[in-house]
Amino acid sequence: AQKITQTQPGMFVQEKEAVTLDCTYDTSDPSYGLFWYKQPSSGEMIFLIYQGSYDQQNATEGRYSLNFQKARKSANLVISASQLGDSAMYFCAMREGLRSGAGSYQLTFGKGTKLSVIP
Amino acid sequence: DSGVTQTPKHLITATGQRVTLRCSPRSGDLSVYWYQQSLDQGLQFLIQYYNGEERAKGNILERFSAQQFPDLHSELNLSSLELGDSALYFCASSVSPETGELFFGEGSRLTVL
C-alpha cells in the first residue's frame, strides 16, 4: 500500500484565492512527522511546513497551514491568498519512528501535485 | 538558499560510465541523505550517513555507493550507468532527527545517453 497518497495530479487556483492540496498517509507507527515541500520548475526542494503526530495544534507558517486530521490520516496543505510564485509541484512526505532513537530521517514522498496559479 | 551545496548541477554522460556527485551539508549538520527523483519512480530515498557512518539504506542499487568524509561532505558514486539512471539526485542534511526540517540542495541532474 502507498504510504503517502496525493490524489490530485494537478490543480488550478485563481490568484489571491485559497487552495487545499490533499495528502493521506498510512502508518501504524504512533510517532511520525508529516512534511510538505515545494519544488518550483528550477528543481530545488523547499521545505514549507511540518506537523508532528503528537502536536496538539495544526501547524502554520505564514500563508501555509496544515489541516491535520489524525483519525482520517490526512494532512492537507492549505495555501491562502495564492500568488503566481506558488505555481510549483508540491510534495507531501512522512517520516516514521520519530521516537525510535535510531537517528534515521528517511522521508517517504507522495507523487506530488502540480499547482498552477492563474492570474 | 538552503545551505546545502551540490556539484555538479548538470552532468551528461554515456552508458557504462561512472560519475561522482558531491554534497556539502549545512554547517553543523551531521546527517546527509541522498534521494533520487525520476519521472517513473518519484522521489526515492537512497542512503543516509550520520557523522561518517552509514545509518540507513533505501532503494540504492549495488552499482551505486556513497560515503561521508571526516569533514562531513558526502559523495555518491554511480557506476556502470544505464539509461534508467537519468534522474535528479538530491542531497539533504539535517542536524537532528528531532527537528522538523530536512534541508535539500538544488540537486544534480544526471543525463545518461
PDB file of N, CA and C in Angstrom, chain A residues 29-76:
ATOM      1  N   ASP A  29       2.796   3.339  12.977  1.00  0.00           N
ATOM      2  CA  ASP A  29       3.698   3.911  13.978  1.00  0.00           C
ATOM      3  C   ASP A  29       2.987   5.072  14.669  1.00  0.00           C
ATOM      4  N   PRO A  30       2.970   5.098  16.006  1.00  0.00           N
ATOM      5  CA  PRO A  30       2.280   6.202  16.686  1.00  0.00           C
ATOM      6  C   PRO A  30       3.057   7.513  16.639  1.00  0.00           C
ATOM      7  N   SER A  31       4.340   7.427  16.305  1.00  0.00           N
ATOM      8  CA  SER A  31       5.190   8.613  16.331  1.00  0.00           C
ATOM      9  C   SER A  31       5.727   8.879  14.936  1.00  0.00           C
ATOM     10  N   TYR A  32       5.211   9.909  14.301  1.00  0.00           N
ATOM     11  CA  TYR A  32       5.617  10.201  12.930  1.00  0.00           C
ATOM     12  C   TYR A  32       5.519  11.694  12.676  1.00  0.00           C
ATOM     13  N   GLY A  33       6.127  12.114  11.597  1.00  0.00           N
ATOM     14  CA  GLY A  33       6.078  13.509  11.198  1.00  0.00           C
ATOM     15  C   GLY A  33       5.631  13.638   9.757  1.00  0.00           C
ATOM     16  N   LEU A  34       4.929  14.693   9.484  1.00  0.00           N
ATOM     17  CA  LEU A  34       4.425  14.937   8.130  1.00  0.00           C
ATOM     18  C   LEU A  34       4.996  16.259   7.621  1.00  0.00           C
ATOM     19  N   PHE A  35       5.415  16.260   6.385  1.00  0.00           N
ATOM     20  CA  PHE A  35       6.101  17.403   5.798  1.00  0.00           C
ATOM     21  C   PHE A  35       5.459  17.773   4.470  1.00  0.00           C
ATOM     22  N   TRP A  36       5.558  19.036   4.148  1.00  0.00           N
ATOM     23  CA  TRP A  36       5.227  19.490   2.803  1.00  0.00           C
ATOM     24  C   TRP A  36       6.439  20.224   2.234  1.00  0.00           C
ATOM     25  N   TYR A  37       6.740  19.871   0.979  1.00  0.00           N
ATOM     26  CA  TYR A  37       7.816  20.531   0.255  1.00  0.00           C
ATOM     27  C   TYR A  37       7.275  21.089  -1.049  1.00  0.00           C
ATOM     28  N   LYS A  38       7.911  22.182  -1.482  1.00  0.00           N
ATOM     29  CA  LYS A  38       7.566  22.819  -2.754  1.00  0.00           C
ATOM     30  C   LYS A  38       8.748  22.646  -3.703  1.00  0.00           C
ATOM     31  N   GLN A  39       8.444  22.264  -4.943  1.00  0.00           N
ATOM     32  CA  GLN A  39       9.506  22.143  -5.935  1.00  0.00           C
ATOM     33  C   GLN A  39       9.152  22.989  -7.159  1.00  0.00           C
ATOM     34  N   PRO A  40       9.736  24.179  -7.275  1.00  0.00           N
ATOM     35  CA  PRO A  40       9.486  25.011  -8.461  1.00  0.00           C
ATOM     36  C   PRO A  40      10.134  24.373  -9.688  1.00  0.00           C
ATOM     37  N   SER A  41       9.896  24.981 -10.827  1.00  0.00           N
ATOM     38  CA  SER A  41      10.422  24.416 -12.072  1.00  0.00           C
ATOM     39  C   SER A  41      11.946  24.391 -12.078  1.00  0.00           C
ATOM     40  N   SER A  42      12.566  25.211 -11.283  1.00  0.00           N
ATOM     41  CA  SER A  42      14.037  25.234 -11.204  1.00  0.00           C
ATOM     42  C   SER A  42      14.597  23.980 -10.533  1.00  0.00           C
ATOM     43  N   GLY A  43      13.746  23.241  -9.810  1.00  0.00           N
ATOM     44  CA  GLY A  43      14.157  21.928  -9.319  1.00  0.00           C
ATOM     45  C   GLY A  43      14.442  21.793  -7.845  1.00  0.00           C
ATOM     46  N   GLU A  44      14.758  22.884  -7.150  1.00  0.00           N
ATOM     47  CA  GLU A  44      15.118  22.709  -5.741  1.00  0.00           C
ATOM     48  C   GLU A  44      13.908  22.333  -4.900  1.00  0.00           C
ATOM     49  N   MET A  45      14.156  21.674  -3.799  1.00  0.00           N
ATOM     50  CA  MET A  45      13.101  21.259  -2.874  1.00  0.00           C
ATOM     51  C   MET A  45      13.105  22.224  -1.699  1.00  0.00           C
ATOM     52  N   ILE A  46      11.973  22.879  -1.492  1.00  0.00           N
ATOM     53  CA  ILE A  46      11.873  23.909  -0.460  1.00  0.00           C
ATOM     54  C   ILE A  46      10.928  23.425   0.629  1.00  0.00           C
ATOM     55  N   PHE A  47      11.432  23.368   1.851  1.00  0.00           N
ATOM     56  CA  PHE A  47      10.612  22.962   2.989  1.00  0.00           C
ATOM     57  C   PHE A  47       9.554  24.028   3.274  1.00  0.00           C
ATOM     58  N   LEU A  48       8.311  23.584   3.481  1.00  0.00           N
ATOM     59  CA  LEU A  48       7.233  24.522   3.757  1.00  0.00           C
ATOM     60  C   LEU A  48       6.733  24.436   5.192  1.00  0.00           C
ATOM     61  N   ILE A  49       6.399  23.211   5.634  1.00  0.00           N
ATOM     62  CA  ILE A  49       5.705  23.095   6.901  1.00  0.00           C
ATOM     63  C   ILE A  49       5.836  21.677   7.426  1.00  0.00           C
ATOM     64  N   TYR A  50       5.767  21.556   8.755  1.00  0.00           N
ATOM     65  CA  TYR A  50       5.933  20.261   9.418  1.00  0.00           C
ATOM     66  C   TYR A  50       4.863  20.103  10.492  1.00  0.00           C
ATOM     67  N   GLN A  51       4.371  18.853  10.609  1.00  0.00           N
ATOM     68  CA  GLN A  51       3.399  18.512  11.658  1.00  0.00           C
ATOM     69  C   GLN A  51       3.825  17.212  12.304  1.00  0.00           C
ATOM     70  N   GLY A  52       4.002  17.221  13.604  1.00  0.00           N
ATOM     71  CA  GLY A  52       4.309  16.002  14.329  1.00  0.00           C
ATOM     72  C   GLY A  52       3.022  15.315  14.751  1.00  0.00           C
ATOM     73  N   SER A  53       3.070  14.007  14.868  1.00  0.00           N
ATOM     74  CA  SER A  53       1.854  13.256  15.177  1.00  0.00           C
ATOM     75  C   SER A  53       1.314  13.574  16.560  1.00  0.00           C
ATOM     76  N   TYR A  54       2.179  14.068  17.443  1.00  0.00           N
ATOM     77  CA  TYR A  54       1.721  14.392  18.801  1.00  0.00           C
ATOM     78  C   TYR A  54       1.423  15.869  18.985  1.00  0.00           C
ATOM     79  N   ASP A  55       1.608  16.638  17.921  1.00  0.00           N
ATOM     80  CA  ASP A  55       1.327  18.072  18.032  1.00  0.00           C
ATOM     81  C   ASP A  55      -0.169  18.289  18.217  1.00  0.00           C
ATOM     82  N   GLN A  56      -0.509  19.109  19.193  1.00  0.00           N
ATOM     83  CA  GLN A  56      -1.922  19.337  19.503  1.00  0.00           C
ATOM     84  C   GLN A  56      -2.592  20.280  18.529  1.00  0.00           C
ATOM     85  N   GLN A  57      -1.814  21.223  18.013  1.00  0.00           N
ATOM     86  CA  GLN A  57      -2.395  22.222  17.119  1.00  0.00           C
ATOM     87  C   GLN A  57      -1.903  22.020  15.696  1.00  0.00           C
ATOM     88  N   ASN A  58      -2.722  22.434  14.753  1.00  0.00           N
ATOM     89  CA  ASN A  58      -2.313  22.384  13.350  1.00  0.00           C
ATOM     90  C   ASN A  58      -1.179  23.369  13.115  1.00  0.00           C
ATOM     91  N   ALA A  59      -0.206  22.939  12.317  1.00  0.00           N
ATOM     92  CA  ALA A  59       0.949  23.783  12.037  1.00  0.00           C
ATOM     93  C   ALA A  59       0.574  24.910  11.076  1.00  0.00           C
ATOM     94  N   THR A  60       1.189  26.059  11.290  1.00  0.00           N
ATOM     95  CA  THR A  60       1.025  27.177  10.366  1.00  0.00           C
ATOM     96  C   THR A  60       2.379  27.835  10.148  1.00  0.00           C
ATOM     97  N   GLU A  61       2.606  28.294   8.910  1.00  0.00           N
ATOM     98  CA  GLU A  61       3.830  29.008   8.557  1.00  0.00           C
ATOM     99  C   GLU A  61       3.446  30.056   7.524  1.00  0.00           C
ATOM    100  N   GLY A  62       3.179  31.256   7.984  1.00  0.00           N
ATOM    101  CA  GLY A  62       2.808  32.309   7.052  1.00  0.00           C
ATOM    102  C   GLY A  62       1.509  31.980   6.335  1.00  0.00           C
ATOM    103  N   ARG A  63       1.572  31.913   4.994  1.00  0.00           N
ATOM    104  CA  ARG A  63       0.362  31.611   4.212  1.00  0.00           C
ATOM    105  C   ARG A  63       0.074  30.115   4.142  1.00  0.00           C
ATOM    106  N   TYR A  64       0.937  29.311   4.731  1.00  0.00           N
ATOM    107  CA  TYR A  64       0.750  27.863   4.682  1.00  0.00           C
ATOM    108  C   TYR A  64       0.192  27.365   6.008  1.00  0.00           C
ATOM    109  N   SER A  65      -0.778  26.499   5.935  1.00  0.00           N
ATOM    110  CA  SER A  65      -1.268  25.824   7.123  1.00  0.00           C
ATOM    111  C   SER A  65      -1.523  24.373   6.783  1.00  0.00           C
ATOM    112  N   LEU A  66      -1.424  23.554   7.788  1.00  0.00           N
ATOM    113  CA  LEU A  66      -1.600  22.123   7.586  1.00  0.00           C
ATOM    114  C   LEU A  66      -2.864  21.698   8.321  1.00  0.00           C
ATOM    115  N   ASN A  67      -3.809  21.168   7.585  1.00  0.00           N
ATOM    116  CA  ASN A  67      -5.048  20.676   8.177  1.00  0.00           C
ATOM    117  C   ASN A  67      -4.853  19.206   8.525  1.00  0.00           C
ATOM    118  N   PHE A  68      -4.495  18.971   9.786  1.00  0.00           N
ATOM    119  CA  PHE A  68      -4.129  17.636  10.257  1.00  0.00           C
ATOM    120  C   PHE A  68      -5.338  16.967  10.889  1.00  0.00           C
ATOM    121  N   GLN A  69      -5.777  15.870  10.273  1.00  0.00           N
ATOM    122  CA  GLN A  69      -6.886  15.102  10.829  1.00  0.00           C
ATOM    123  C   GLN A  69      -6.364  13.688  11.070  1.00  0.00           C
ATOM    124  N   LYS A  70      -5.964  13.469  12.304  1.00  0.00           N
ATOM    125  CA  LYS A  70      -5.254  12.243  12.651  1.00  0.00           C
ATOM    126  C   LYS A  70      -6.103  11.002  12.449  1.00  0.00           C
ATOM    127  N   ALA A  71      -7.347  11.068  12.844  1.00  0.00           N
ATOM    128  CA  ALA A  71      -8.213   9.891  12.740  1.00  0.00           C
ATOM    129  C   ALA A  71      -8.440   9.501  11.275  1.00  0.00           C
ATOM    130  N   ARG A  72      -8.460  10.494  10.421  1.00  0.00           N
ATOM    131  CA  ARG A  72      -8.641  10.238   8.989  1.00  0.00           C
ATOM    132  C   ARG A  72      -7.313  10.009   8.285  1.00  0.00           C
ATOM    133  N   LYS A  73      -6.212  10.185   9.001  1.00  0.00           N
ATOM    134  CA  LYS A  73      -4.867  10.061   8.440  1.00  0.00           C
ATOM    135  C   LYS A  73      -4.720  10.969   7.214  1.00  0.00           C
ATOM    136  N   SER A  74      -5.087  12.212   7.432  1.00  0.00           N
ATOM    137  CA  SER A  74      -4.908  13.173   6.350  1.00  0.00           C
ATOM    138  C   SER A  74      -4.140  14.386   6.848  1.00  0.00           C
ATOM    139  N   ALA A  75      -3.392  14.982   5.959  1.00  0.00           N
ATOM    140  CA  ALA A  75      -2.543  16.140   6.290  1.00  0.00           C
ATOM    141  C   ALA A  75      -2.548  17.075   5.092  1.00  0.00           C
ATOM    142  N   ASN A  76      -3.654  17.747   4.915  1.00  0.00           N
ATOM    143  CA  ASN A  76      -3.819  18.591   3.738  1.00  0.00           C
ATOM    144  C   ASN A  76      -3.115  19.930   3.923  1.00  0.00           C
TER     145      ASN A  76
END
